[in-house]
PDB file of C-alpha atoms in Angstrom:
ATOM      1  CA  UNK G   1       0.000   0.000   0.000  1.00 85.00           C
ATOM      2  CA  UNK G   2       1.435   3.231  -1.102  1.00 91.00           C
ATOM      3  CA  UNK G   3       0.314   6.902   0.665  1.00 95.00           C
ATOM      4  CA  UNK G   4       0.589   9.573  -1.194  1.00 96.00           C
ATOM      5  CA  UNK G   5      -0.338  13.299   0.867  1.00 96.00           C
ATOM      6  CA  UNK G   6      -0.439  16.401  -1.573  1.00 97.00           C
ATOM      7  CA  UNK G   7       0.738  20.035  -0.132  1.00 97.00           C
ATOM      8  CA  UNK G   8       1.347  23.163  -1.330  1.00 97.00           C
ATOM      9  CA  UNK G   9      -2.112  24.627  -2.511  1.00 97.00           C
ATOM     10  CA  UNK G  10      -3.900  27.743  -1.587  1.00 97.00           C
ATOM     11  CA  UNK G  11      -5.022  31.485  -2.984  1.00 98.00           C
ATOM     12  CA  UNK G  12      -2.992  33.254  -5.463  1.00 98.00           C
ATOM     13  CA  UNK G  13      -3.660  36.274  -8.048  1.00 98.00           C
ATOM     14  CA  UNK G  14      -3.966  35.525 -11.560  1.00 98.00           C
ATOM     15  CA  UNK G  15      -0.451  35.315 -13.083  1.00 98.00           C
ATOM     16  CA  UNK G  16       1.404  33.564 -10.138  1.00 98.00           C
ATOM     17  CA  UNK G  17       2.749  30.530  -9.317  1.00 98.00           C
ATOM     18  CA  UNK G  18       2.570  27.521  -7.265  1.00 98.00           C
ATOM     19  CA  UNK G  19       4.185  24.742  -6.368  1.00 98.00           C
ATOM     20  CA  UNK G  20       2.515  21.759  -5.356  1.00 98.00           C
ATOM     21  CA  UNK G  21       4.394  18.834  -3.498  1.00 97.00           C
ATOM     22  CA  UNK G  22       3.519  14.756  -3.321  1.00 96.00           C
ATOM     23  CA  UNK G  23       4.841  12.686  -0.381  1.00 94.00           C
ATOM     24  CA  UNK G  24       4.901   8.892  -1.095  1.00 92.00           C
ATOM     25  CA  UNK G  25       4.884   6.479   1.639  1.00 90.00           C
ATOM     26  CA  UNK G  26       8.070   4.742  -0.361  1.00 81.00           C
ATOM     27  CA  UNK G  27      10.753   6.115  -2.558  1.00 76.00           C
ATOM     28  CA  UNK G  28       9.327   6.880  -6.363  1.00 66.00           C
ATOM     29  CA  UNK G  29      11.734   4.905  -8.179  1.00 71.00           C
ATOM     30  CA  UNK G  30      10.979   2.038  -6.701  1.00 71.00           C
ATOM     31  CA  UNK G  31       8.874   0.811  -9.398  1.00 85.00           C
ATOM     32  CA  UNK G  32       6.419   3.755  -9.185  1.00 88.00           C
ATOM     33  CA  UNK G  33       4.811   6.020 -12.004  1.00 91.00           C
ATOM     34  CA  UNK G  34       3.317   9.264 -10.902  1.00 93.00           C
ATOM     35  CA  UNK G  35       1.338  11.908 -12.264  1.00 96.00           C
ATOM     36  CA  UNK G  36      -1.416  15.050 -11.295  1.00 98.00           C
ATOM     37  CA  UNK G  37      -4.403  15.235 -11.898  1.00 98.00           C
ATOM     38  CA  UNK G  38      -7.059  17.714 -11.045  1.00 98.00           C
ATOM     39  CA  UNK G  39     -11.134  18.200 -11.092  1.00 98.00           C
ATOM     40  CA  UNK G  40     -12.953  21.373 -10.882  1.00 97.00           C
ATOM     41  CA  UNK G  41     -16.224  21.608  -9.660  1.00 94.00           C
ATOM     42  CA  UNK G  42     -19.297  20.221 -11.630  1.00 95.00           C
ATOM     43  CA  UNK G  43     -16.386  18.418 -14.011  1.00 97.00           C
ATOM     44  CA  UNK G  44     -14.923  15.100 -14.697  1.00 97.00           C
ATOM     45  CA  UNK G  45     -11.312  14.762 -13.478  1.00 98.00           C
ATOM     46  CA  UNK G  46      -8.420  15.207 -16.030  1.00 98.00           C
ATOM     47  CA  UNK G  47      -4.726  14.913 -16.428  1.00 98.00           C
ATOM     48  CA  UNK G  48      -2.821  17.623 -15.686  1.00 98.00           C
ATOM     49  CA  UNK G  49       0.926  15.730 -16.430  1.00 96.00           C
ATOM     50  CA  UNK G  50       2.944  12.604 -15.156  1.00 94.00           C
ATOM     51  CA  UNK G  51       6.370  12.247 -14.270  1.00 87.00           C
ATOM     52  CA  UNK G  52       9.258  12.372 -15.597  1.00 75.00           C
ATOM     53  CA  UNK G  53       7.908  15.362 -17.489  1.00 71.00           C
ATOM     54  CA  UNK G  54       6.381  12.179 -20.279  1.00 82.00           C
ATOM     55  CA  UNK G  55       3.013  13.717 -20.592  1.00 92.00           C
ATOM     56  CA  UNK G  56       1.743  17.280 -20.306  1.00 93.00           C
ATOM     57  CA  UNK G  57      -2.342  18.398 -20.730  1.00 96.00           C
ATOM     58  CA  UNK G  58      -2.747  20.711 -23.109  1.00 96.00           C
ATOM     59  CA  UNK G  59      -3.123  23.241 -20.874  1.00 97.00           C
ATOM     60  CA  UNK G  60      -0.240  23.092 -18.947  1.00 96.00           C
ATOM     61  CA  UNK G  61       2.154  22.790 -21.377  1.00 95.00           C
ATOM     62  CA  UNK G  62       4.310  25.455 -21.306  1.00 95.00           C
ATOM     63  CA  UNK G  63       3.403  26.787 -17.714  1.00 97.00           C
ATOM     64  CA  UNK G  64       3.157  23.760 -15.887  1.00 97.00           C
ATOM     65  CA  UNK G  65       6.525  21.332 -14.877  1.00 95.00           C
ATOM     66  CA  UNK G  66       7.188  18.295 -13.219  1.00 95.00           C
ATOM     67  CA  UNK G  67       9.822  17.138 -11.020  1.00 93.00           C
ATOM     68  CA  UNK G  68      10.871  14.207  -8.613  1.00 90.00           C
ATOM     69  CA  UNK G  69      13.315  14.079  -5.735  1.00 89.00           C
ATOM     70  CA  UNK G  70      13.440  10.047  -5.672  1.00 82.00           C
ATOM     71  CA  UNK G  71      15.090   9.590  -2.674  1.00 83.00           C
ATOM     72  CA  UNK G  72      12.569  11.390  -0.525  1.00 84.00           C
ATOM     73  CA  UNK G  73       9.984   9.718  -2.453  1.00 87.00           C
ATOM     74  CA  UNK G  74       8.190  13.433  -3.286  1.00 92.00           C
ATOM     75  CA  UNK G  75       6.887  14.421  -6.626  1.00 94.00           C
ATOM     76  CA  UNK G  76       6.468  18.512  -7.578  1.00 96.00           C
ATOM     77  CA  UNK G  77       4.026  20.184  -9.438  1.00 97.00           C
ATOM     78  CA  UNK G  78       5.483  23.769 -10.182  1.00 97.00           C
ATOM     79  CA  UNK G  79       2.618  25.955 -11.807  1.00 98.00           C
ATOM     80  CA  UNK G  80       3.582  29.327 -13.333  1.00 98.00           C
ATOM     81  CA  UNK G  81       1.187  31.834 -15.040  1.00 98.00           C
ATOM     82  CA  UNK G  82      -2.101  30.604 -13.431  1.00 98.00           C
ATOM     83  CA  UNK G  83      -5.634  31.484 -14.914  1.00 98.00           C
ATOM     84  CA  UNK G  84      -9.117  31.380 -13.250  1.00 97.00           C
ATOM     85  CA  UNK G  85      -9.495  28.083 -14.906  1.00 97.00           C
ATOM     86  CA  UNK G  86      -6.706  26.472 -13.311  1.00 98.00           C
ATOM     87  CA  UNK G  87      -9.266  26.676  -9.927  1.00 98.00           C
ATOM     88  CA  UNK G  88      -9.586  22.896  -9.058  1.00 98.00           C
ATOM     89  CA  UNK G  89      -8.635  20.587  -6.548  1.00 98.00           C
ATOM     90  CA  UNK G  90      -5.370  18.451  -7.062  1.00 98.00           C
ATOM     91  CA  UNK G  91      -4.343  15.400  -6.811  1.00 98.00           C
ATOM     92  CA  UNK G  92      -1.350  13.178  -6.635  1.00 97.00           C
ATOM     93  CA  UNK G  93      -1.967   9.741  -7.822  1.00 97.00           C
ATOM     94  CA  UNK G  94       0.257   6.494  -8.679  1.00 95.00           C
ATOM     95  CA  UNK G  95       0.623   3.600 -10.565  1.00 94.00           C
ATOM     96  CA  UNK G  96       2.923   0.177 -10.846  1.00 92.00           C
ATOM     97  CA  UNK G  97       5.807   1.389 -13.572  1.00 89.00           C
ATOM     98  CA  UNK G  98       5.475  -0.288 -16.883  1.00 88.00           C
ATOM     99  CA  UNK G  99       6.708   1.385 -20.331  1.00 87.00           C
ATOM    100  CA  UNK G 100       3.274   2.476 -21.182  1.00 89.00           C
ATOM    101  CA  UNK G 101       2.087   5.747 -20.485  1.00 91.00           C
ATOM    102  CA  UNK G 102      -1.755   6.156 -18.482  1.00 94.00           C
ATOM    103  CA  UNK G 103      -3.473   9.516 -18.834  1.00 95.00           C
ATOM    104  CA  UNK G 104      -7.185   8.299 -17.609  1.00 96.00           C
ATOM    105  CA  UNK G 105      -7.518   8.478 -13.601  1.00 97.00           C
ATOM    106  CA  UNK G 106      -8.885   4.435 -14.402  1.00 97.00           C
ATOM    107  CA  UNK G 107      -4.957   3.867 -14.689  1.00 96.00           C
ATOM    108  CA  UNK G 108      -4.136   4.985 -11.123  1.00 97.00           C
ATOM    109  CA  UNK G 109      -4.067   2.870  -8.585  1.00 96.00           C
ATOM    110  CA  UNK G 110      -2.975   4.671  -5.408  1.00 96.00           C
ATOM    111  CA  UNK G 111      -4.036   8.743  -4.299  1.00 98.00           C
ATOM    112  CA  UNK G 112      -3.722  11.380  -2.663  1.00 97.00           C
ATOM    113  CA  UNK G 113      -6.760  13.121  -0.767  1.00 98.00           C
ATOM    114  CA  UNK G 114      -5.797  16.411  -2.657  1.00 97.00           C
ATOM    115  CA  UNK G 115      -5.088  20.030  -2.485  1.00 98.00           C
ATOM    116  CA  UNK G 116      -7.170  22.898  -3.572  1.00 98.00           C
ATOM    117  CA  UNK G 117      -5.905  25.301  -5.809  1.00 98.00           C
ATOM    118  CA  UNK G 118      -7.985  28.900  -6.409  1.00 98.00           C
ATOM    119  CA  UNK G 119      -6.981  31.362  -8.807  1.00 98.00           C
ATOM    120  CA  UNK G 120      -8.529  34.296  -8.476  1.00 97.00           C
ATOM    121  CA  UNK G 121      -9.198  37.276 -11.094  1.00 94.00           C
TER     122      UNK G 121
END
C-alpha cells in the first residue's frame, strides 16, 4: 500500500505561481509512475501531467513542470502563469511502472486526498 499526501495549494492572483508537493509512503523509483491530476467543480477529473515530465495536458504545457526528488519519495508540481481556470482541486496519484504511459484516472491505482488550488481574477 502506497500513501501519497499532496501540499502546497492555496489562494494566489492571476499570473502567479505555485508549487505543489507529493509525499509517497516509499521512494518513487521504486517501481512507481506518478502523475497530477485535477477536477474542478461540476467536471470530470483530467490529467494535468505525469512524471518524468512524459506527458503534459494541453493546458499546462508550457506553464506547468514536473519534477521528482526520488530519494525522498516526493513528486512537484510547479505551476507558473495561473488562470481562473486552473481553480480545481489536485491530486497526486500512482501507478505500478510499466513502459506504457496512463493519462485516464482508471490507470491509477494509489491517491492522494488532494489540495485545492484557487486562482482568483
Amino acid at each position: 500500500q502506497v500513501q501519497l499526501v499532496e501540499s502546497g495549494g492555496g489562494l494566489v492572483q492571476a499570473g502567479g505561481s505555485l508549487r505543489l508537493s507529493c509525499e509517497a509512503s516509499i521512494r518513487t523509483d521504486r517501481g512507481l509512475s506518478m502523475a497530477w491530476f485535477r477536477q474542478a467543480p461540476e467536471k470530470d477529473r483530467e490529467i494535468v501531467a505525469t512524471g518524468s515530465q512524459a506527458y503534459f495536458a494541453n493546458f499546462a504545457e508550457g506553464r506547468f513542470t514536473v519534477s521528482e526528488d526520488n530519494a525522498k519519495g516526493t513528486t512537484y508540481l510547479q505551476m507558473n502563469s495561473l488562470k481562473p481556470e486552473d481553480t480545481a482541486v489536485y491530486y497526486c496519484a500512482a501507478r505500478p511502472r510499466t513502459s506504457s504511459l496512463f493519462t485516464l484516472p482508471s490507470s491509477y491505482i494509489y491517491w492522494g486526498r488532494g489540495t485545492q488550488v484557487t486562482v482568483s481574477s
